[in-house]
Coordinates of C-alpha atoms in Angstrom, one line a residue:
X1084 CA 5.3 -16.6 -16.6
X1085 CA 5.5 -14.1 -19.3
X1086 CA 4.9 -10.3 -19.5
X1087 CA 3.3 -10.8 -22.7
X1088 CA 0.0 -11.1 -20.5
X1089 CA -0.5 -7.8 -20.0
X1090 CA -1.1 -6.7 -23.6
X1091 CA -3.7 -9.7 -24.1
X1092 CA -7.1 -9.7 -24.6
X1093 CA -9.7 -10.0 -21.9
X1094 CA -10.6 -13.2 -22.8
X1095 CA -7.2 -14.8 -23.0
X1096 CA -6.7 -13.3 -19.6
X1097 CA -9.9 -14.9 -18.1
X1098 CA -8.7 -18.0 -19.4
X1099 CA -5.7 -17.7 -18.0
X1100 CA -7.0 -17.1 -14.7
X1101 CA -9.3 -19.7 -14.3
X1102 CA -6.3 -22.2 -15.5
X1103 CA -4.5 -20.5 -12.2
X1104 CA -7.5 -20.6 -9.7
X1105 CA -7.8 -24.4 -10.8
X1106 CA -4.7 -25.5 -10.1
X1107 CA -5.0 -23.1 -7.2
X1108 CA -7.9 -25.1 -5.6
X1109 CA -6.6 -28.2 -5.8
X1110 CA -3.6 -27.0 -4.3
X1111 CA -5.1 -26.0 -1.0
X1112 CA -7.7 -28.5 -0.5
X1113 CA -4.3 -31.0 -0.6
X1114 CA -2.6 -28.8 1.7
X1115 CA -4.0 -25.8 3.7
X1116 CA -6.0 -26.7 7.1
X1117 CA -8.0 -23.6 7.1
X1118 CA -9.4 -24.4 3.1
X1119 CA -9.9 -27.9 3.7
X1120 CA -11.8 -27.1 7.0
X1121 CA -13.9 -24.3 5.0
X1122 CA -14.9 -26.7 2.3
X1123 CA -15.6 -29.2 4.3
X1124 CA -18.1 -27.3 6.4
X1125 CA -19.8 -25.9 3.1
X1126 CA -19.4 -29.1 1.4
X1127 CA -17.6 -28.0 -1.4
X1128 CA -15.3 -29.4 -3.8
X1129 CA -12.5 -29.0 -6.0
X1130 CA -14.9 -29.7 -8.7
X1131 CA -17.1 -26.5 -7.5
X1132 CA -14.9 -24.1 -7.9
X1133 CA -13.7 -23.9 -12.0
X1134 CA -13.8 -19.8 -13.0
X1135 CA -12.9 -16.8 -11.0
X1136 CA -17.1 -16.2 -11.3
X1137 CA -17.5 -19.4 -9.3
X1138 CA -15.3 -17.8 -6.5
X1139 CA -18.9 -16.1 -5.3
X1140 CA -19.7 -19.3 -4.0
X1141 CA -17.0 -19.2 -1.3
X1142 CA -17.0 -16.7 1.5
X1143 CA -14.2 -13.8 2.3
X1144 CA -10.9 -14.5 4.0
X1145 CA -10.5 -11.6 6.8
X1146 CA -7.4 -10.5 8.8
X1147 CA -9.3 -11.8 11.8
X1148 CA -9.2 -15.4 9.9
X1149 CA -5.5 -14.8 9.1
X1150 CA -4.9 -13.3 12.8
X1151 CA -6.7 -16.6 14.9
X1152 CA -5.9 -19.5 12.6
X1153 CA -2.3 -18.1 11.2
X1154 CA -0.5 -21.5 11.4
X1155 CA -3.6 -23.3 9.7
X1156 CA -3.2 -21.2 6.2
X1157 CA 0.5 -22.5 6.0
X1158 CA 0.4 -25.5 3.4
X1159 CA 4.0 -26.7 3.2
X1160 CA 6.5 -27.9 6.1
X1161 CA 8.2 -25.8 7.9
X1162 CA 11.7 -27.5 6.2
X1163 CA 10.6 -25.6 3.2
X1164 CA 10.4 -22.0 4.6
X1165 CA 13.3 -19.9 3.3
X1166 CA 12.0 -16.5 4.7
X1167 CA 9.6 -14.8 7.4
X1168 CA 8.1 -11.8 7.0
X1169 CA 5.1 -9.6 9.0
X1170 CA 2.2 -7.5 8.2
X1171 CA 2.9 -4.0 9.9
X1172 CA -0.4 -4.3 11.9
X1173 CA -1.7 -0.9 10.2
X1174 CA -5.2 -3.0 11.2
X1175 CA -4.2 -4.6 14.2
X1176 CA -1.7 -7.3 15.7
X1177 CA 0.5 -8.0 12.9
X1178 CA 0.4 -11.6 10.9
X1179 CA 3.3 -13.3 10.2
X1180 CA 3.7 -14.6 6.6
X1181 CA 6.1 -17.8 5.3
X1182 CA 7.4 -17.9 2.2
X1183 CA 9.2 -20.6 0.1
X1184 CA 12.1 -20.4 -2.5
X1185 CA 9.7 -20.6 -5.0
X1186 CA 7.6 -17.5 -3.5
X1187 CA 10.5 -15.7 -3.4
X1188 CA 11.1 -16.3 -7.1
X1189 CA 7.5 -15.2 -7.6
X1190 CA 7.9 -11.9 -5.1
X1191 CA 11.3 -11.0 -7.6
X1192 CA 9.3 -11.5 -10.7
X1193 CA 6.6 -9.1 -9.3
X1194 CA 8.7 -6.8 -8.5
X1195 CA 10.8 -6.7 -11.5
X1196 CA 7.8 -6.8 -13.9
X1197 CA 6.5 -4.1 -11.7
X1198 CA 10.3 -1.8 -11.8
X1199 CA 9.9 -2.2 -15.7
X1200 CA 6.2 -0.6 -15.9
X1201 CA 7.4 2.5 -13.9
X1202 CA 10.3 2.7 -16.9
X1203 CA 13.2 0.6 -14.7
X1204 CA 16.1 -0.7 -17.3
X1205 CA 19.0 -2.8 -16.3
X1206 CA 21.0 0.6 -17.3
X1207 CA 19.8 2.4 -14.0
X1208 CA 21.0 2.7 -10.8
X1209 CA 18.1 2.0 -8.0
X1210 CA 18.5 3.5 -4.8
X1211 CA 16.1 2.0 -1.6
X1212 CA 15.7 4.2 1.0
X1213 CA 13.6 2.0 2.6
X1214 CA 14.7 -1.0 5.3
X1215 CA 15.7 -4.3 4.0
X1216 CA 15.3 -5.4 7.9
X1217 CA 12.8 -5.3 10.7
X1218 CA 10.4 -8.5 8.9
X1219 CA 10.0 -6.1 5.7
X1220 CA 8.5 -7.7 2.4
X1221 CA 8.6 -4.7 1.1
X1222 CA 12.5 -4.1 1.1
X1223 CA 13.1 -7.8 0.3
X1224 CA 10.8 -7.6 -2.8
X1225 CA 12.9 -4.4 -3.9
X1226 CA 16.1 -5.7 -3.8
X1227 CA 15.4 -9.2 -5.5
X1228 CA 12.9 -7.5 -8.0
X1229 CA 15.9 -4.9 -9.1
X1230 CA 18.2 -7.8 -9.1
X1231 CA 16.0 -9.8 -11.1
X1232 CA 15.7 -7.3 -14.2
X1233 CA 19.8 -6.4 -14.2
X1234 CA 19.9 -3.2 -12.8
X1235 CA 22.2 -2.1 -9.8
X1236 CA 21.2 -1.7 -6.0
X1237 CA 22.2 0.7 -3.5
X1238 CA 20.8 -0.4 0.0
X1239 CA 21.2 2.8 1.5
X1240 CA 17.6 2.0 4.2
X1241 CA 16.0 4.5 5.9
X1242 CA 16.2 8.4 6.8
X1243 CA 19.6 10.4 6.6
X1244 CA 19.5 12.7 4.0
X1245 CA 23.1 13.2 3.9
X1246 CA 24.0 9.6 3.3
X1247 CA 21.1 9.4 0.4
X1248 CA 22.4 12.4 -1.2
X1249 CA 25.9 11.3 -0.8
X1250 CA 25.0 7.9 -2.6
X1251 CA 23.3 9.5 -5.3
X1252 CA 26.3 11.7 -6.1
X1253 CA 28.9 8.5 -5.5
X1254 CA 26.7 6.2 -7.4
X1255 CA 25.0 8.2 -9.9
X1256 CA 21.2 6.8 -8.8
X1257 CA 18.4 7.2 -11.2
X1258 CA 15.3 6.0 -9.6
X1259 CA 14.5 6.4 -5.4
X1260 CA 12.2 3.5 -3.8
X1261 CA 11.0 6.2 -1.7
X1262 CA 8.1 7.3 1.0
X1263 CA 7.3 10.3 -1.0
X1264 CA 7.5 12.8 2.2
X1265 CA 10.7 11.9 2.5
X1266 CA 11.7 13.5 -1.0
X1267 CA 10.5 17.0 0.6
X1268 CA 12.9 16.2 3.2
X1269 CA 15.4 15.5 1.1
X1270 CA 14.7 18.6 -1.4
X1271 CA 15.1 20.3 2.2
X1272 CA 18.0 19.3 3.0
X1273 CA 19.5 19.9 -0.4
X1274 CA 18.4 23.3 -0.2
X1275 CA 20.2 23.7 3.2
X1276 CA 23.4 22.2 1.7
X1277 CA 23.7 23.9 -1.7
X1278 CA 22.7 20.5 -3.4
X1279 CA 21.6 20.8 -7.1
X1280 CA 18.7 18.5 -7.2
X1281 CA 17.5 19.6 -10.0
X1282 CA 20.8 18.5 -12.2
X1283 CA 21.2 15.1 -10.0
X1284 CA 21.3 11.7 -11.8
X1285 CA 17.5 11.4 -10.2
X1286 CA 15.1 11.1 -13.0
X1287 CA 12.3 9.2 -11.4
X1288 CA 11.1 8.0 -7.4
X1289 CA 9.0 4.9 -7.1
X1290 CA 6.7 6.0 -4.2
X1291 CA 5.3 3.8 -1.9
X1292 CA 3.6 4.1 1.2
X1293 CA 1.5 7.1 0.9
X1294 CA -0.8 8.3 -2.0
X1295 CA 0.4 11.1 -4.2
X1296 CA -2.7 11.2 -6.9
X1297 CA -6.5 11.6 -6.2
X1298 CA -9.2 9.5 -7.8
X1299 CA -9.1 11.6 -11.1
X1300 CA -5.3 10.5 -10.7
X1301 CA -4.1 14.2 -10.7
X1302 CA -1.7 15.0 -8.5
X1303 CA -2.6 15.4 -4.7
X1304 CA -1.3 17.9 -1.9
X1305 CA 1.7 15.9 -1.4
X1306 CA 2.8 15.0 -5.3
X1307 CA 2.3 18.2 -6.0
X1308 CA 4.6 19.9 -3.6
X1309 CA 7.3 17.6 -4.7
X1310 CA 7.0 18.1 -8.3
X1311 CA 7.1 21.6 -7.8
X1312 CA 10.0 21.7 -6.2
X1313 CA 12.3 19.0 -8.2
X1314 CA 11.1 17.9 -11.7
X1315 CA 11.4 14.2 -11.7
X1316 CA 8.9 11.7 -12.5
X1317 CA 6.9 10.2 -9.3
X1318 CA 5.4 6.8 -9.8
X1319 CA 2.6 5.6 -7.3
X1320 CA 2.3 1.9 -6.3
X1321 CA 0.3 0.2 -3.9
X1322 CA 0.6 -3.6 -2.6
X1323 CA 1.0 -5.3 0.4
X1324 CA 2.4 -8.8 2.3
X1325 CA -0.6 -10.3 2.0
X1326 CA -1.0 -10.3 -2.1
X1327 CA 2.9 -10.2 -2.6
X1328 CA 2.2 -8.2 -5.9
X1329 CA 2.0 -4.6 -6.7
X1330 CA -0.1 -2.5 -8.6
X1331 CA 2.3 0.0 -10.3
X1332 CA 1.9 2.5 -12.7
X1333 CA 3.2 3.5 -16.1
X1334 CA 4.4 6.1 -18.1
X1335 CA 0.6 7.4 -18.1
X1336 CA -0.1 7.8 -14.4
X1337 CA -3.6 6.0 -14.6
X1338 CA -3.4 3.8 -12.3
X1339 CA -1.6 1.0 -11.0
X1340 CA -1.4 -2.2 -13.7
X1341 CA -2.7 -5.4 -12.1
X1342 CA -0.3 -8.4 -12.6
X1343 CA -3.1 -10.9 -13.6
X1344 CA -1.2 -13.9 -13.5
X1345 CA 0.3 -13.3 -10.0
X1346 CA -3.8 -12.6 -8.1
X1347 CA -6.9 -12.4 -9.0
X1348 CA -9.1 -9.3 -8.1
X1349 CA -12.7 -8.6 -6.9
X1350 CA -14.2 -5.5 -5.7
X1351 CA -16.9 -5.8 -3.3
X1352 CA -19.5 -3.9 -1.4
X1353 CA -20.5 -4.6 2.5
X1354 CA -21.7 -7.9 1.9
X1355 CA -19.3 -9.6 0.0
X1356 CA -20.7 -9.1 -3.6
X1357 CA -18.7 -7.7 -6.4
X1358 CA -19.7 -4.1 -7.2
X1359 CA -21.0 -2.6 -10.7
X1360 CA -18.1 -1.7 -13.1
X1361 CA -16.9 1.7 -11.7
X1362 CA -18.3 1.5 -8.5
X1363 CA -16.1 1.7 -5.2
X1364 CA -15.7 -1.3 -3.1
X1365 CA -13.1 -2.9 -0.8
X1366 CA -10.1 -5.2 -3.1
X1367 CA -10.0 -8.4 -2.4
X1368 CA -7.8 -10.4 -3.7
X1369 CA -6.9 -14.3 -4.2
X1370 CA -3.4 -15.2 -4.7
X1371 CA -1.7 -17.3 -8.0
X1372 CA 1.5 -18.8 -8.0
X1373 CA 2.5 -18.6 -3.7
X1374 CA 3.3 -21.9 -2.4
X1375 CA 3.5 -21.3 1.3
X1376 CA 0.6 -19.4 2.5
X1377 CA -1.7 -18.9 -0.4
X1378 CA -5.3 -17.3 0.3
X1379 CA -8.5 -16.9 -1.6
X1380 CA -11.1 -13.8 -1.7
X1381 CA -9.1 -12.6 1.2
X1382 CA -10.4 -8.7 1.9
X1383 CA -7.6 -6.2 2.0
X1384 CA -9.9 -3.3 4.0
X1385 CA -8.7 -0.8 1.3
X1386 CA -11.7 0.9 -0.5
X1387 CA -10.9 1.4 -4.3
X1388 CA -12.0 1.4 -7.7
X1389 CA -10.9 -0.3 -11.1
X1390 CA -10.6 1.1 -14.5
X1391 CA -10.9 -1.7 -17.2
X1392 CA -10.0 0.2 -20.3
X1393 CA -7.1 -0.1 -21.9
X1394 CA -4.7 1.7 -21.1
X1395 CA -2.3 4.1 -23.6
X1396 CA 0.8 2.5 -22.7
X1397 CA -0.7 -0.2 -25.2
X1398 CA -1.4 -2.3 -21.6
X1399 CA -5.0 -3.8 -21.8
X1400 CA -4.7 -4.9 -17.8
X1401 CA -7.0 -3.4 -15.3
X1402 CA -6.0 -0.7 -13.7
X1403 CA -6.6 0.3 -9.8
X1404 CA -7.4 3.4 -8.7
X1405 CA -5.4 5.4 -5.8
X1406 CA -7.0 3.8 -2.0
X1407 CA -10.1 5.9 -1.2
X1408 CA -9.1 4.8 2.7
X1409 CA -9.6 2.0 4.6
X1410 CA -12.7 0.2 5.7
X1411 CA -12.4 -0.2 8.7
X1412 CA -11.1 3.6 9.2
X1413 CA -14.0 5.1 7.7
X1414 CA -15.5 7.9 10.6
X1415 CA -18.9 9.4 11.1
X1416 CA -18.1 12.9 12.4
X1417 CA -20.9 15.4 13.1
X1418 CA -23.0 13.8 10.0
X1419 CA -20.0 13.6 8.1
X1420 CA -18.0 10.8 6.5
X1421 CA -14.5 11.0 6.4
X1422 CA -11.8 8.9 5.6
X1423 CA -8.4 9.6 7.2
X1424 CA -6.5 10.2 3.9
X1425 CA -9.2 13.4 2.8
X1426 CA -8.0 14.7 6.2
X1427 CA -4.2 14.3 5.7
X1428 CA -4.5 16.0 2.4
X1429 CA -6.0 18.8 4.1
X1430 CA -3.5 19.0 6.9
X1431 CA -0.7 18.2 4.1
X1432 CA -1.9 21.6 1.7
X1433 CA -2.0 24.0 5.4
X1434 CA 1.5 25.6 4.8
X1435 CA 4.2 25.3 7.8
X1436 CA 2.2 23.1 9.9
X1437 CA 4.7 20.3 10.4
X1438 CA 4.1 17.2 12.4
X1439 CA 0.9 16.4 13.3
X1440 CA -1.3 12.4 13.9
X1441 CA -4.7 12.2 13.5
X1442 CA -6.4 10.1 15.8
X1443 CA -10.1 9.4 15.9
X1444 CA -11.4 8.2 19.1
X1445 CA -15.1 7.3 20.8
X1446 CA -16.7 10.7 22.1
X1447 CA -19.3 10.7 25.2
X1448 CA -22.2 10.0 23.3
X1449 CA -20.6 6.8 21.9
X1450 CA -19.9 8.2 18.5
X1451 CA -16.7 9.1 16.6
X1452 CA -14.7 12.3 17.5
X1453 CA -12.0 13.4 15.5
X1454 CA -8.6 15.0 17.4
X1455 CA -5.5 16.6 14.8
X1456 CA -2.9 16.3 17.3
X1457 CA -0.1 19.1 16.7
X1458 CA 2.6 20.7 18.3
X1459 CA 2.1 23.4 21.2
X1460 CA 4.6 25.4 19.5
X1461 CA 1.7 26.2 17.1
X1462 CA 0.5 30.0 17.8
X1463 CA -3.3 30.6 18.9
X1464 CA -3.1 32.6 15.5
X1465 CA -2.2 29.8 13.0
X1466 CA -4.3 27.2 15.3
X1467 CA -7.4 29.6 14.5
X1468 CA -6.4 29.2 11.0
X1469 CA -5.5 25.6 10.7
X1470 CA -9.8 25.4 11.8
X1471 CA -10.9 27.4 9.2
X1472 CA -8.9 25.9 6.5
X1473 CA -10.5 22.4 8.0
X1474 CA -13.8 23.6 8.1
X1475 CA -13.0 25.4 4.6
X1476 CA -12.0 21.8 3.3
X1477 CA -13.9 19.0 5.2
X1478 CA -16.9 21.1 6.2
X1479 CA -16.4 20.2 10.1
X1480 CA -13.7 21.0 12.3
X1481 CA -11.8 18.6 14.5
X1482 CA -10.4 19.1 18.1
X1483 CA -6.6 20.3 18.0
X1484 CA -4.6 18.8 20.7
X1485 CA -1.7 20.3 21.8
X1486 CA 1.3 18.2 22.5
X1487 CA 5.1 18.7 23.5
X1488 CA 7.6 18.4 20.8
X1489 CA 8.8 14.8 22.4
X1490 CA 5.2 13.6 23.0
X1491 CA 4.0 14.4 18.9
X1492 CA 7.2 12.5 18.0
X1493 CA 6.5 9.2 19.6
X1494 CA 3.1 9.1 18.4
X1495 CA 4.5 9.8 14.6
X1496 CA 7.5 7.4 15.6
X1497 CA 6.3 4.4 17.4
X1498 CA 9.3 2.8 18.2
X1499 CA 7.9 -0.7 16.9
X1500 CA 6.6 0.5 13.4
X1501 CA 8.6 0.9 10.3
X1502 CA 6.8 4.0 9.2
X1503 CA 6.2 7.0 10.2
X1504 CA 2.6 6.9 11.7
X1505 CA -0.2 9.7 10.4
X1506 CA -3.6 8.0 11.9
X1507 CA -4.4 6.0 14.7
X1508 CA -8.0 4.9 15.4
X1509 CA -9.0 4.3 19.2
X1510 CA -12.0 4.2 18.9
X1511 CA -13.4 1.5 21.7
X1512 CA -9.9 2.9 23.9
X1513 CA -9.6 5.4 26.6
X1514 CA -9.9 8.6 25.5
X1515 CA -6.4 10.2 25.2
X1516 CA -7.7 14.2 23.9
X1517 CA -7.2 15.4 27.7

């Protein structure tokens, strides 16, 4: 594998693909359980299945599939498994994934193709403030990617802001792998300290995690508080366990570059069929290259849109837009549809608010009520105007629950989760808004 593909032409890259998928297909009907079961029960062959177009023929992969048959989409022994890894069950139980030497050589190559489109030399110094433990992909796919294109590693993990600004004064860092709402902390604690971010060896973060640009790809709430506060450039990515590749952008902030030799990409509407050019649909996505648990047209839940022109990097890849939401998260609230990320910008841009989860539960009449769950430190005052800034914004207003200072931080701290938690849906639960 080259990086040569993503300056090529769209036919060349077709080509490519369907080269990929064949090989691909023959692969699993040798090895997987849960293909070879599906293909048998549509009575498909390898023969049926030549170009990413013919993929329409076969039906979507779910997280329910991966969740009830997880052992059948494993098509090597288990002799051959180098690494484990987990979903973080942002949609339920997590699934665990198994991955081979050879998928780990693939997850570097990702992640070092995808370290060099945000501007990543072997002359910096990467700092990951994220965990390399706890079943992570993520952290893994850091550390091998950085190692991959030459540059150095410091593993400082998760939280402390003294220990992450000590290590970028020791080691001189110039990027941060980084949940961007961490970097406010950080300017925050920098502040408090008499820390001159602004002159630190930080050029550039690498975000992950949370979205910091809207669909026009401007800034959001979030990215722009940070960037008004410390002048470095912020790069958005999105990926996840299941694809083992990100999308990552470039110098241009367009949108994240597909790596179209590592997965191919559809976008579809509610039943399964791909979208019009420019429409919004949910990503799914079918897996090149991954030896261990490889999966076809399997459907991510996150609602997005491409962007096929080139790009002015001089990249001619597709390009995906910032996640819309999820699926599966989308709420119908007083005739309104919302998804939960429109509401955390909201809550993000309502100055001094703090903590807060947003939960969306089912109401009496058995249809979706939304609770902001804040601190009851919050005045009467400011909770007056945290509603009319929410119905200012979002044209309803949901329920503010009030909850102790301990209570609000287990809900944003779960102690099994390695992130910090903003939404939970209940809906189908107990109510918990008493």
């Amino acid at each position: 594998m080259t990086q040569d593909i993503e300056r090529s032409t769209q036919e060349e890259i077709i080509k490519m693909q369907n080269e990929k998928l064949t090989v691909l297909i023959s692969f699993v009907l040798k090895n997987s359980p849960y293909y070879k079961r599906l293909f048998d029960k549509l009575g498909l062959s390898a023969s049926d299945i030549h170009t990413v177009e013919d993929l329409k023929k076969l039906p979507i992969t779910t997280k329910d599939d991966l969740q009830a048959y997880n052992d059948d989409f494993l098509c090597v022994p288990k002799s051959e498994i180098v690494d484990y890894v987990t979903t973080s069950g942002t949609l339920g139980k997590p699934v665990t994934f198994a991955l081979t030497e050879k998928d780990l050589q693939r997850l570097a190559y990702n992640e070092a193709t995808s370290f060099a489109t945000a501007g990543v030399t072997k002359n910096d110094v990467v700092q990951l403030t994220t965990t390399l433990d706890r079943r992570f992909m993520a952290g893994l796919a850091y550390f091998l990617g950085t190692r991959k294109l030459g540059a150095a590693m410091v593993r400082v993990g998760s939280g402390i802001p003294e220990l992450q600004w000590d290590s970028i004064h020791r080691f001189q860092s110039t990027y941060l792998v980084v949940v961007p709402s961490f970097l406010l902390k950080l300017i925050s604690y920098a502040e408090a300290n008499g820390i001159d971010y602004n002159n630190s060896s930080v050029k550039a973060a690498i975000c992950i995690g949370e979205p910091l640009r809207d669909q026009d790809f401007k800034l959001n709430t979030l990215g722009s508080k940070i960037k008004e506060k410390w002048d470095i450039e912020l790069y958005s990515t999105y990926a996840s366990t299941e694809m083992s590749t990100a999308f990552t952008e470039c110098s241009a902030h367009q949108g994240g570059h597909h790596r179209p030799e590592l997965i191919i990409t559809e976008i579809l509407d509610d039943e399964g069929i791909p979208v019009e050019e420019g429409e919004v649909g949910e990503l799914a996505i079918t897996t090149l290259g991954i030896e261990a648990m490889p999966l076809i047209r399997y459907t991510t839940g996150d609602m997005v849109q491409a962007h096929t022109e080139p790009c002015s990097c001089g990249r001619t890849t597709m390009r995906l837009s910032p996640v819309l939401g999820r699926k599966k998260h989308m709420i119908k609230y007083k005739g309104t549809t919302l998804y939960p990320q429109s509401v955390i910008e909201v809550l993000t841009s309502f100055e001094g608010l703090g903590m807060y989860v947003i939960e969306v539960i089912t109401g009496d009449l058995g249809t979706d009520k939304l609770l902001i769950h804040v601190s009851d430190t919050l005045s009467a005052l400011r909770q007056k105007e945290l509603k009319e800034h929410l119905r200012a914004n979002l044209r309803v207003v949901p329920d503010l629950v009030l909850n102790s200072k301990e209570a609000l931080k287990a809900k944003k701290f779960p102690e099994m989760s390695r992130k910090p938690i903003s939404f939970i849906d209940s809906r189908g639960l107990v109510s918990t808004d008493k």
